[in-house]
Amino acid sequence: MIVRKPPMGWNSWNTFASNIDENLIKETADAMVETGLLDAGYEYLVIDDCWAERERGRDGRMVPDRVKFPHGMKAVADYVHSRGLKFGMYSCAGHMTCAGYPGSFDYEFIDAATFAEWGVDYLKYDYCFRPMNQQGHLLYKRMGLALANCGRDICFSACSWGADQTNEWIKSTGAHLWRSTGDINDSWKSVHDLTMAQFGYLATNGQGCFNDMDMLIVGMHGKGNVAVTGLSDEEYKTHFSIWSMFGSPLMIGCDVRNMSDETKNILLNREVIAIDQDEAYRQPFVCGNHWNNREVLVLAKFLEGGDIAVGIFNMMDDSPCDPFISFDSLGLNRATGKALRFTDLWTGEDAGVHRGVFRPAATPAHGCKLYRAKLVDAE
Ligand code: GLA
């Protein structure tokens, strides 16, 4: 199986942790369809940790929690599929999952076969409780091989948090995406720190095995399992724009049954999603004048077809910024006779045609600007 674009969907962990059951999953599937999330590309519905009984069955297979999932997982998968979505589940490379449920170590082929039988399309695979005499790359290779031979296309989502130099070996394991950093929480500091850490991994990012900056916190507003302070809508917009600029998987973490209009506006902005899902999948690069203090990020990304995505991300806590974008730093010098027409992807407005340099109005603290720039002839 080859995965050509960063996966998009929803995952139960950020909001619900162990408070999951068949009804929640069905209601979430319904909401993903009814709110337009599926149409916008969010196709995977993933159940994270805490879905299983604490003990395997006598046949060695994992058993879904009998109270939470009284009709078993196949029934859940069938419902999710009936709504046009794909179904994801979770296990772990160690003896136990991070929350203490059975892990897949030494059961890789049995578990892959079980997931395939249930109709699973995506497996998130964690890194807790691993035997210390086992190397990380081998643990992921074991499951990578089991999934590749289970008879069903299953997207393999590795979750070893960047530990043990994951970036050096993950592409050899069969993983289609890999968590490059530790767990996100619903605070600005978390978004800030995950963003800065990601710069160390840009070179490993690419088609077929995507860097995963972790599930989104957009719309959580301090509620749920990874809740801390919550963010303002403006900050969620910045978070979503950065994840899109970096081409991270977009896995929603809020309760999609109860989204505010502003949360929907962010998650359903197709122009921004298109930056994330751009077919060329090129890495972003620094192109502005504020890079030295590292707290104002001016980034660009060449898109398929010749357009350029340009973003300004003000990571500073207390002051606005107004960096300029010099077109030289985009590879476009004046001698070409070309200019750029900017469209603001959050307001939808035409931000004008500019030659040589573009300096947008100030961006507030923790705010962002995101544009699609098109090459035109200078007048
Ligand atoms: C780890 C992962 C999280 C989540 C939990 C579940 O912390 O990084 O994303 O899956 O385990 O226990």
mmCIF file of C-alpha atoms and ligand atoms in Angstrom:
data_model
loop_
_atom_site.group_PDB
_atom_site.id
_atom_site.type_symbol
_atom_site.label_atom_id
_atom_site.label_comp_id
_atom_site.label_asym_id
_atom_site.label_seq_id
_atom_site.Cartn_x
_atom_site.Cartn_y
_atom_site.Cartn_z
ATOM 1 C CA MET A 1 0.000 0.000 0.000
ATOM 2 C CA ILE A 2 1.318 3.421 -0.898
ATOM 3 C CA VAL A 3 -0.077 6.458 0.908
ATOM 4 C CA ARG A 4 0.296 9.530 -1.291
ATOM 5 C CA LYS A 5 -1.130 12.279 0.907
ATOM 6 C CA PRO A 6 -0.983 13.009 4.629
ATOM 7 C CA PRO A 7 -3.928 11.103 6.153
ATOM 8 C CA MET A 8 -6.885 13.133 7.433
ATOM 9 C CA GLY A 9 -9.496 12.064 9.941
ATOM 10 C CA TRP A 10 -10.507 12.026 13.591
ATOM 11 C CA ASN A 11 -8.973 10.261 16.599
ATOM 12 C CA SER A 12 -10.648 9.587 19.949
ATOM 13 C CA TRP A 13 -7.671 10.237 22.264
ATOM 14 C CA ASN A 14 -7.390 14.006 22.678
ATOM 15 C CA THR A 15 -10.920 14.444 23.953
ATOM 16 C CA PHE A 16 -12.176 11.055 25.100
ATOM 17 C CA ALA A 17 -9.247 8.816 26.192
ATOM 18 C CA SER A 18 -10.927 5.805 27.869
ATOM 19 C CA ASN A 19 -14.454 7.298 27.650
ATOM 20 C CA ILE A 20 -15.175 5.627 24.347
ATOM 21 C CA ASP A 21 -17.941 3.275 23.294
ATOM 22 C CA GLU A 22 -19.942 2.121 20.309
ATOM 23 C CA ASN A 23 -22.428 4.997 20.572
ATOM 24 C CA LEU A 24 -19.737 7.650 20.623
ATOM 25 C CA ILE A 25 -18.117 6.139 17.548
ATOM 26 C CA LYS A 26 -21.404 5.931 15.667
ATOM 27 C CA GLU A 27 -22.370 9.488 16.608
ATOM 28 C CA THR A 28 -18.920 10.686 15.583
ATOM 29 C CA ALA A 29 -19.212 8.927 12.238
ATOM 30 C CA ASP A 30 -22.603 10.580 11.703
ATOM 31 C CA ALA A 31 -21.216 13.978 12.649
ATOM 32 C CA MET A 32 -18.236 13.593 10.320
ATOM 33 C CA VAL A 33 -20.615 13.065 7.457
ATOM 34 C CA GLU A 34 -23.265 15.622 8.423
ATOM 35 C CA THR A 35 -20.862 18.497 9.152
ATOM 36 C CA GLY A 36 -19.058 18.035 5.834
ATOM 37 C CA LEU A 37 -15.794 16.812 7.358
ATOM 38 C CA LEU A 38 -15.780 13.675 5.226
ATOM 39 C CA ASP A 39 -16.424 15.686 2.075
ATOM 40 C CA ALA A 40 -13.509 17.962 2.989
ATOM 41 C CA GLY A 41 -11.176 14.946 3.160
ATOM 42 C CA TYR A 42 -11.322 13.746 6.773
ATOM 43 C CA GLU A 43 -11.855 10.100 5.916
ATOM 44 C CA TYR A 44 -10.401 8.062 8.799
ATOM 45 C CA LEU A 45 -12.237 7.560 12.085
ATOM 46 C CA VAL A 46 -9.670 6.169 14.524
ATOM 47 C CA ILE A 47 -10.303 4.584 17.927
ATOM 48 C CA ASP A 48 -7.203 5.130 20.071
ATOM 49 C CA ASP A 49 -6.165 3.336 23.284
ATOM 50 C CA CYS A 50 -8.542 1.743 25.850
ATOM 51 C CA TRP A 51 -10.818 -0.200 23.495
ATOM 52 C CA ALA A 52 -9.822 -3.725 24.597
ATOM 53 C CA GLU A 53 -10.378 -6.080 27.489
ATOM 54 C CA ARG A 54 -7.334 -6.246 29.781
ATOM 55 C CA GLU A 55 -6.674 -9.898 28.856
ATOM 56 C CA ARG A 56 -6.476 -11.610 25.486
ATOM 57 C CA GLY A 57 -8.894 -14.434 24.733
ATOM 58 C CA ARG A 58 -7.909 -18.115 24.978
ATOM 59 C CA ASP A 59 -7.164 -18.101 21.246
ATOM 60 C CA GLY A 60 -4.564 -15.367 21.807
ATOM 61 C CA ARG A 61 -6.676 -12.710 20.128
ATOM 62 C CA MET A 62 -7.437 -9.310 21.537
ATOM 63 C CA VAL A 63 -11.013 -8.901 22.740
ATOM 64 C CA PRO A 64 -12.916 -5.625 22.431
ATOM 65 C CA ASP A 65 -14.211 -4.306 25.764
ATOM 66 C CA ARG A 66 -17.519 -6.117 26.236
ATOM 67 C CA VAL A 67 -19.269 -3.182 27.854
ATOM 68 C CA LYS A 68 -17.996 -0.429 25.569
ATOM 69 C CA PHE A 69 -18.319 -2.439 22.366
ATOM 70 C CA PRO A 70 -21.027 -5.056 23.066
ATOM 71 C CA HIS A 71 -21.417 -5.975 19.395
ATOM 72 C CA GLY A 72 -17.685 -6.346 18.731
ATOM 73 C CA MET A 73 -15.438 -4.327 16.447
ATOM 74 C CA LYS A 74 -16.583 -5.719 13.129
ATOM 75 C CA ALA A 75 -20.020 -4.222 13.809
ATOM 76 C CA VAL A 76 -18.417 -0.853 14.582
ATOM 77 C CA ALA A 77 -16.265 -1.039 11.446
ATOM 78 C CA ASP A 78 -19.329 -1.941 9.373
ATOM 79 C CA TYR A 79 -21.184 1.103 10.654
ATOM 80 C CA VAL A 80 -18.228 3.419 10.012
ATOM 81 C CA HIS A 81 -17.863 2.005 6.493
ATOM 82 C CA SER A 82 -21.591 2.352 5.863
ATOM 83 C CA ARG A 83 -21.165 6.100 6.365
ATOM 84 C CA GLY A 84 -18.435 6.201 3.721
ATOM 85 C CA LEU A 85 -15.577 6.551 6.209
ATOM 86 C CA LYS A 86 -12.518 4.406 6.826
ATOM 87 C CA PHE A 87 -11.959 2.754 10.183
ATOM 88 C CA GLY A 88 -8.813 3.002 12.315
ATOM 89 C CA MET A 89 -7.651 1.316 15.492
ATOM 90 C CA TYR A 90 -4.722 1.387 17.904
ATOM 91 C CA SER A 91 -2.182 -0.997 19.357
ATOM 92 C CA CYS A 92 1.337 -0.872 20.703
ATOM 93 C CA ALA A 93 4.753 -2.329 19.888
ATOM 94 C CA GLY A 94 5.307 -3.320 23.529
ATOM 95 C CA HIS A 95 3.684 -5.857 25.864
ATOM 96 C CA MET A 96 1.069 -3.297 26.852
ATOM 97 C CA THR A 97 -0.378 -0.116 25.428
ATOM 98 C CA CYS A 98 0.443 3.168 27.129
ATOM 99 C CA ALA A 99 -2.776 2.881 29.148
ATOM 100 C CA GLY A 100 -2.032 -0.737 30.152
ATOM 101 C CA TYR A 101 -4.124 -2.778 27.709
ATOM 102 C CA PRO A 102 -2.645 -5.707 25.740
ATOM 103 C CA GLY A 103 0.094 -4.711 23.295
ATOM 104 C CA SER A 104 1.054 -6.543 20.121
ATOM 105 C CA PHE A 105 4.612 -7.623 20.971
ATOM 106 C CA ASP A 106 5.006 -11.252 19.832
ATOM 107 C CA TYR A 107 1.379 -11.188 18.612
ATOM 108 C CA GLU A 108 1.998 -9.047 15.540
ATOM 109 C CA PHE A 109 0.738 -11.501 12.929
ATOM 110 C CA ILE A 110 -2.285 -12.584 14.999
ATOM 111 C CA ASP A 111 -3.250 -8.965 15.627
ATOM 112 C CA ALA A 112 -2.755 -7.878 12.022
ATOM 113 C CA ALA A 113 -4.968 -10.771 10.918
ATOM 114 C CA THR A 114 -7.596 -9.832 13.511
ATOM 115 C CA PHE A 115 -7.604 -6.185 12.446
ATOM 116 C CA ALA A 116 -7.924 -7.215 8.808
ATOM 117 C CA GLU A 117 -10.862 -9.482 9.667
ATOM 118 C CA TRP A 118 -12.631 -6.679 11.519
ATOM 119 C CA GLY A 119 -12.243 -4.365 8.510
ATOM 120 C CA VAL A 120 -9.600 -2.019 9.920
ATOM 121 C CA ASP A 121 -8.059 0.450 7.424
ATOM 122 C CA TYR A 122 -5.563 2.263 9.671
ATOM 123 C CA LEU A 123 -3.458 1.203 12.634
ATOM 124 C CA LYS A 124 -1.830 3.638 15.046
ATOM 125 C CA TYR A 125 1.052 1.809 16.702
ATOM 126 C CA ASP A 126 2.495 3.117 19.970
ATOM 127 C CA TYR A 127 5.850 2.587 21.708
ATOM 128 C CA CYS A 128 5.123 1.995 25.427
ATOM 129 C CA PHE A 129 6.234 -1.046 27.487
ATOM 130 C CA ARG A 130 8.596 -2.303 24.808
ATOM 131 C CA PRO A 131 11.055 -4.984 25.845
ATOM 132 C CA MET A 132 14.309 -3.147 26.490
ATOM 133 C CA ASN A 133 16.378 -5.724 24.623
ATOM 134 C CA GLN A 134 14.457 -5.016 21.393
ATOM 135 C CA GLN A 135 15.458 -2.249 19.015
ATOM 136 C CA GLY A 136 12.756 0.157 17.911
ATOM 137 C CA HIS A 137 13.270 -0.365 14.222
ATOM 138 C CA LEU A 138 12.712 -4.107 14.608
ATOM 139 C CA LEU A 139 9.513 -3.632 16.577
ATOM 140 C CA TYR A 140 8.068 -1.515 13.789
ATOM 141 C CA LYS A 141 9.393 -3.852 11.105
ATOM 142 C CA ARG A 142 7.604 -6.765 12.772
ATOM 143 C CA MET A 143 4.237 -5.042 12.545
ATOM 144 C CA GLY A 144 5.055 -3.476 9.171
ATOM 145 C CA LEU A 145 5.596 -6.895 7.713
ATOM 146 C CA ALA A 146 2.536 -8.371 9.403
ATOM 147 C CA LEU A 147 0.305 -5.603 8.036
ATOM 148 C CA ALA A 148 1.777 -5.826 4.547
ATOM 149 C CA ASN A 149 0.872 -9.508 4.525
ATOM 150 C CA CYS A 150 -2.524 -9.427 6.225
ATOM 151 C CA GLY A 151 -4.505 -9.322 2.990
ATOM 152 C CA ARG A 152 -5.994 -5.878 3.551
ATOM 153 C CA ASP A 153 -4.717 -2.348 2.893
ATOM 154 C CA ILE A 154 -4.012 -0.913 6.322
ATOM 155 C CA CYS A 155 -2.361 2.462 6.715
ATOM 156 C CA PHE A 156 0.431 2.050 9.283
ATOM 157 C CA SER A 157 0.731 5.018 11.639
ATOM 158 C CA ALA A 158 3.863 4.715 13.789
ATOM 159 C CA CYS A 159 3.815 6.528 17.115
ATOM 160 C CA SER A 160 7.264 6.359 18.716
ATOM 161 C CA TRP A 161 7.345 10.116 19.385
ATOM 162 C CA GLY A 162 10.672 10.603 17.557
ATOM 163 C CA ALA A 163 12.415 8.508 20.240
ATOM 164 C CA ASP A 164 15.552 6.471 19.541
ATOM 165 C CA GLN A 165 16.262 8.421 16.333
ATOM 166 C CA THR A 166 12.996 7.241 14.757
ATOM 167 C CA ASN A 167 13.671 9.520 11.786
ATOM 168 C CA GLU A 168 16.723 7.441 10.836
ATOM 169 C CA TRP A 169 14.919 4.117 10.504
ATOM 170 C CA ILE A 170 11.189 4.645 10.258
ATOM 171 C CA LYS A 171 10.999 4.684 6.460
ATOM 172 C CA SER A 172 12.494 1.189 6.353
ATOM 173 C CA THR A 173 9.686 -0.294 8.463
ATOM 174 C CA GLY A 174 6.673 0.075 6.198
ATOM 175 C CA ALA A 175 5.153 2.912 8.232
ATOM 176 C CA HIS A 176 3.120 5.416 6.207
ATOM 177 C CA LEU A 177 3.347 8.174 8.800
ATOM 178 C CA TRP A 178 5.375 8.594 11.957
ATOM 179 C CA ARG A 179 5.003 10.751 15.041
ATOM 180 C CA SER A 180 8.017 13.006 15.016
ATOM 181 C CA THR A 181 7.430 14.560 18.439
ATOM 182 C CA GLY A 182 5.919 13.915 21.881
ATOM 183 C CA ASP A 183 2.239 14.226 22.759
ATOM 184 C CA ILE A 184 0.346 17.422 22.063
ATOM 185 C CA ASN A 185 -1.822 19.067 24.703
ATOM 186 C CA ASP A 186 -4.395 21.809 24.446
ATOM 187 C CA SER A 187 -2.064 24.729 25.192
ATOM 188 C CA TRP A 188 -0.266 27.341 23.108
ATOM 189 C CA LYS A 189 3.073 26.217 24.560
ATOM 190 C CA SER A 190 2.520 22.745 23.148
ATOM 191 C CA VAL A 191 1.757 24.080 19.651
ATOM 192 C CA HIS A 192 4.785 26.367 19.871
ATOM 193 C CA ASP A 193 7.190 23.643 21.028
ATOM 194 C CA LEU A 194 6.012 20.987 18.546
ATOM 195 C CA THR A 195 6.390 23.524 15.731
ATOM 196 C CA MET A 196 9.938 24.445 16.697
ATOM 197 C CA ALA A 197 10.925 20.779 17.150
ATOM 198 C CA GLN A 198 9.654 19.975 13.663
ATOM 199 C CA PHE A 199 12.383 22.028 12.015
ATOM 200 C CA GLY A 200 14.815 19.271 12.973
ATOM 201 C CA TYR A 201 12.871 16.752 10.894
ATOM 202 C CA LEU A 202 12.033 18.565 7.670
ATOM 203 C CA ALA A 203 14.601 16.613 5.686
ATOM 204 C CA THR A 204 12.970 13.264 6.531
ATOM 205 C CA ASN A 205 9.473 14.367 5.608
ATOM 206 C CA GLY A 206 8.079 13.167 2.317
ATOM 207 C CA GLN A 207 5.603 11.213 0.284
ATOM 208 C CA GLY A 208 4.912 7.655 1.372
ATOM 209 C CA CYS A 209 5.921 8.220 5.012
ATOM 210 C CA PHE A 210 4.768 11.525 6.421
ATOM 211 C CA ASN A 211 6.004 13.368 9.511
ATOM 212 C CA ASP A 212 3.123 13.411 11.982
ATOM 213 C CA MET A 213 3.074 16.450 14.305
ATOM 214 C CA ASP A 214 0.280 14.788 16.367
ATOM 215 C CA MET A 215 -3.483 15.084 16.438
ATOM 216 C CA LEU A 216 -5.076 18.519 16.196
ATOM 217 C CA ILE A 217 -6.384 20.357 19.235
ATOM 218 C CA VAL A 218 -8.508 22.776 17.166
ATOM 219 C CA GLY A 219 -11.876 23.316 18.842
ATOM 220 C CA MET A 220 -11.054 21.611 22.158
ATOM 221 C CA HIS A 221 -11.155 24.880 24.116
ATOM 222 C CA GLY A 222 -9.779 23.308 27.270
ATOM 223 C CA LYS A 223 -12.206 20.370 27.347
ATOM 224 C CA GLY A 224 -11.228 16.714 27.271
ATOM 225 C CA ASN A 225 -8.330 14.390 27.962
ATOM 226 C CA VAL A 226 -5.382 16.526 26.846
ATOM 227 C CA ALA A 227 -7.011 19.765 27.945
ATOM 228 C CA VAL A 228 -4.845 22.388 29.585
ATOM 229 C CA THR A 229 -5.665 26.046 29.077
ATOM 230 C CA GLY A 230 -7.258 25.812 25.652
ATOM 231 C CA LEU A 231 -6.469 28.246 22.841
ATOM 232 C CA SER A 232 -8.309 31.165 21.296
ATOM 233 C CA ASP A 233 -9.819 30.624 17.852
ATOM 234 C CA GLU A 234 -7.069 32.825 16.420
ATOM 235 C CA GLU A 235 -4.453 30.527 17.956
ATOM 236 C CA TYR A 236 -6.225 27.403 16.677
ATOM 237 C CA LYS A 237 -6.111 28.959 13.224
ATOM 238 C CA THR A 238 -2.347 29.418 13.555
ATOM 239 C CA HIS A 239 -1.965 25.804 14.748
ATOM 240 C CA PHE A 240 -4.004 24.478 11.814
ATOM 241 C CA SER A 241 -2.116 26.655 9.329
ATOM 242 C CA ILE A 242 1.275 25.485 10.601
ATOM 243 C CA TRP A 243 0.266 21.812 10.444
ATOM 244 C CA SER A 244 -0.915 22.418 6.873
ATOM 245 C CA MET A 245 2.220 24.289 5.857
ATOM 246 C CA PHE A 246 4.359 21.431 7.177
ATOM 247 C CA GLY A 247 2.154 18.847 5.432
ATOM 248 C CA SER A 248 1.340 17.001 8.652
ATOM 249 C CA PRO A 249 -1.503 14.480 8.823
ATOM 250 C CA LEU A 250 -4.667 16.297 9.954
ATOM 251 C CA MET A 251 -6.361 14.141 12.587
ATOM 252 C CA ILE A 252 -9.050 16.074 14.452
ATOM 253 C CA GLY A 253 -9.032 15.701 18.230
ATOM 254 C CA CYS A 254 -12.100 17.669 19.358
ATOM 255 C CA ASP A 255 -15.662 16.423 19.853
ATOM 256 C CA VAL A 256 -17.011 16.789 16.322
ATOM 257 C CA ARG A 257 -20.574 16.321 17.549
ATOM 258 C CA ASN A 258 -20.413 19.778 19.144
ATOM 259 C CA MET A 259 -18.285 22.100 17.059
ATOM 260 C CA SER A 260 -18.715 25.863 17.131
ATOM 261 C CA ASP A 261 -19.078 27.684 13.827
ATOM 262 C CA GLU A 262 -15.556 29.033 14.212
ATOM 263 C CA THR A 263 -14.144 25.512 14.743
ATOM 264 C CA LYS A 264 -15.944 24.380 11.587
ATOM 265 C CA ASN A 265 -14.602 27.377 9.658
ATOM 266 C CA ILE A 266 -11.075 26.387 10.601
ATOM 267 C CA LEU A 267 -11.309 22.640 10.021
ATOM 268 C CA LEU A 268 -13.318 22.988 6.827
ATOM 269 C CA ASN A 269 -11.227 25.677 5.118
ATOM 270 C CA ARG A 270 -10.582 23.893 1.834
ATOM 271 C CA GLU A 271 -7.961 26.353 0.635
ATOM 272 C CA VAL A 272 -5.857 25.686 3.714
ATOM 273 C CA ILE A 273 -6.470 21.933 3.513
ATOM 274 C CA ALA A 274 -5.246 22.098 -0.089
ATOM 275 C CA ILE A 275 -1.902 23.457 1.151
ATOM 276 C CA ASP A 276 -1.595 20.431 3.441
ATOM 277 C CA GLN A 277 -2.708 17.964 0.806
ATOM 278 C CA ASP A 278 -0.806 19.463 -2.101
ATOM 279 C CA GLU A 279 0.159 16.678 -4.481
ATOM 280 C CA ALA A 280 3.793 17.667 -4.845
ATOM 281 C CA TYR A 281 4.268 17.399 -1.120
ATOM 282 C CA ARG A 282 7.345 19.660 -1.023
ATOM 283 C CA GLN A 283 8.981 20.793 2.167
ATOM 284 C CA PRO A 284 8.432 24.345 3.414
ATOM 285 C CA PHE A 285 11.412 26.668 3.683
ATOM 286 C CA VAL A 286 12.234 29.825 5.574
ATOM 287 C CA CYS A 287 11.894 32.908 3.378
ATOM 288 C CA GLY A 288 11.442 35.949 5.584
ATOM 289 C CA ASN A 289 13.555 38.507 7.350
ATOM 290 C CA HIS A 290 12.723 37.572 10.935
ATOM 291 C CA TRP A 291 14.219 34.168 11.125
ATOM 292 C CA ASN A 292 17.016 35.204 13.459
ATOM 293 C CA ASN A 293 14.876 35.526 16.522
ATOM 294 C CA ARG A 294 13.085 32.303 15.488
ATOM 295 C CA GLU A 295 9.815 33.462 17.002
ATOM 296 C CA VAL A 296 8.460 34.893 13.768
ATOM 297 C CA LEU A 297 8.257 32.199 11.136
ATOM 298 C CA VAL A 298 8.011 33.259 7.531
ATOM 299 C CA LEU A 299 7.686 30.103 5.483
ATOM 300 C CA ALA A 300 7.015 29.226 1.881
ATOM 301 C CA LYS A 301 6.186 26.007 0.072
ATOM 302 C CA PHE A 302 6.236 25.387 -3.672
ATOM 303 C CA LEU A 303 2.940 23.835 -4.751
ATOM 304 C CA GLU A 304 2.115 21.573 -7.650
ATOM 305 C CA GLY A 305 1.347 23.698 -10.721
ATOM 306 C CA GLY A 306 3.709 26.562 -9.832
ATOM 307 C CA ASP A 307 1.869 28.470 -7.074
ATOM 308 C CA ILE A 308 3.618 29.210 -3.785
ATOM 309 C CA ALA A 309 2.095 28.956 -0.303
ATOM 310 C CA VAL A 310 3.417 31.699 1.968
ATOM 311 C CA GLY A 311 2.760 31.882 5.699
ATOM 312 C CA ILE A 312 3.639 34.254 8.503
ATOM 313 C CA PHE A 313 3.349 32.698 11.963
ATOM 314 C CA ASN A 314 3.842 34.993 14.921
ATOM 315 C CA MET A 315 4.984 32.722 17.738
ATOM 316 C CA MET A 316 5.811 35.671 20.025
ATOM 317 C CA ASP A 317 3.719 36.066 23.175
ATOM 318 C CA ASP A 318 3.213 39.777 23.324
ATOM 319 C CA SER A 319 3.981 41.756 20.206
ATOM 320 C CA PRO A 320 2.643 41.984 16.689
ATOM 321 C CA CYS A 321 5.079 41.507 13.826
ATOM 322 C CA ASP A 322 5.235 42.806 10.274
ATOM 323 C CA PRO A 323 7.955 40.910 8.433
ATOM 324 C CA PHE A 324 8.446 41.332 4.688
ATOM 325 C CA ILE A 325 8.833 38.606 2.157
ATOM 326 C CA SER A 326 11.605 39.266 -0.290
ATOM 327 C CA PHE A 327 10.910 37.477 -3.573
ATOM 328 C CA ASP A 328 14.618 36.814 -3.978
ATOM 329 C CA SER A 329 14.267 34.419 -1.061
ATOM 330 C CA LEU A 330 11.580 32.567 -3.063
ATOM 331 C CA GLY A 331 13.869 32.196 -6.053
ATOM 332 C CA LEU A 332 12.148 35.010 -7.960
ATOM 333 C CA ASN A 333 14.290 38.032 -8.764
ATOM 334 C CA ARG A 334 13.191 41.262 -10.405
ATOM 335 C CA ALA A 335 15.008 40.549 -13.655
ATOM 336 C CA THR A 336 12.400 37.881 -14.409
ATOM 337 C CA GLY A 337 9.750 40.573 -14.939
ATOM 338 C CA LYS A 338 7.401 38.480 -12.821
ATOM 339 C CA ALA A 339 5.228 39.535 -9.901
ATOM 340 C CA LEU A 340 3.108 37.599 -7.396
ATOM 341 C CA ARG A 341 -0.622 37.875 -6.833
ATOM 342 C CA PHE A 342 -1.456 36.987 -3.217
ATOM 343 C CA THR A 343 -4.759 35.521 -2.046
ATOM 344 C CA ASP A 344 -5.390 35.486 1.706
ATOM 345 C CA LEU A 345 -6.575 31.957 2.497
ATOM 346 C CA TRP A 346 -8.313 32.892 5.733
ATOM 347 C CA THR A 347 -10.280 35.915 4.498
ATOM 348 C CA GLY A 348 -10.545 34.824 0.869
ATOM 349 C CA GLU A 349 -9.473 38.340 -0.158
ATOM 350 C CA ASP A 350 -7.214 39.292 -3.022
ATOM 351 C CA ALA A 351 -4.172 40.790 -1.282
ATOM 352 C CA GLY A 352 -2.872 42.384 -4.466
ATOM 353 C CA VAL A 353 -0.097 41.994 -6.989
ATOM 354 C CA HIS A 354 3.394 42.692 -5.643
ATOM 355 C CA ARG A 355 6.796 42.934 -7.205
ATOM 356 C CA GLY A 356 10.091 42.176 -5.473
ATOM 357 C CA VAL A 357 8.752 42.300 -1.955
ATOM 358 C CA PHE A 358 5.483 41.895 -0.030
ATOM 359 C CA ARG A 359 4.873 43.324 3.420
ATOM 360 C CA PRO A 360 1.397 42.519 4.711
ATOM 361 C CA ALA A 361 -0.284 44.393 7.552
ATOM 362 C CA ALA A 362 0.865 43.412 11.047
ATOM 363 C CA THR A 363 0.137 39.921 12.374
ATOM 364 C CA PRO A 364 -0.905 39.862 16.072
ATOM 365 C CA ALA A 365 0.881 37.780 18.716
ATOM 366 C CA HIS A 366 0.104 34.052 18.219
ATOM 367 C CA GLY A 367 -1.656 34.943 14.940
ATOM 368 C CA CYS A 368 -0.885 34.012 11.372
ATOM 369 C CA LYS A 369 -1.322 34.939 7.730
ATOM 370 C CA LEU A 370 -1.532 32.319 5.036
ATOM 371 C CA TYR A 371 -1.486 33.102 1.307
ATOM 372 C CA ARG A 372 -1.439 31.353 -2.020
ATOM 373 C CA ALA A 373 0.765 33.336 -4.405
ATOM 374 C CA LYS A 374 0.474 33.035 -8.170
ATOM 375 C CA LEU A 375 3.124 34.152 -10.664
ATOM 376 C CA VAL A 376 1.910 36.896 -13.020
ATOM 377 C CA ASP A 377 3.633 39.268 -15.414
ATOM 378 C CA ALA A 378 4.635 42.527 -13.722
ATOM 379 C CA GLU A 379 2.783 45.541 -15.169
HETATM 380 C C1 GLA B 1 0.689 7.761 23.779
HETATM 381 C C2 GLA B 1 0.440 8.374 22.398
HETATM 382 C C3 GLA B 1 -0.863 9.148 22.424
HETATM 383 C C4 GLA B 1 -2.000 8.222 22.808
HETATM 384 C C5 GLA B 1 -1.711 7.544 24.130
HETATM 385 C C6 GLA B 1 -2.707 6.438 24.454
HETATM 386 O O1 GLA B 1 0.919 8.725 24.741
HETATM 387 O O2 GLA B 1 1.521 9.203 22.035
HETATM 388 O O3 GLA B 1 -1.109 9.745 21.165
HETATM 389 O O4 GLA B 1 -2.175 7.268 21.788
HETATM 390 O O5 GLA B 1 -0.406 6.947 24.152
HETATM 391 O O6 GLA B 1 -2.446 5.805 25.669
#
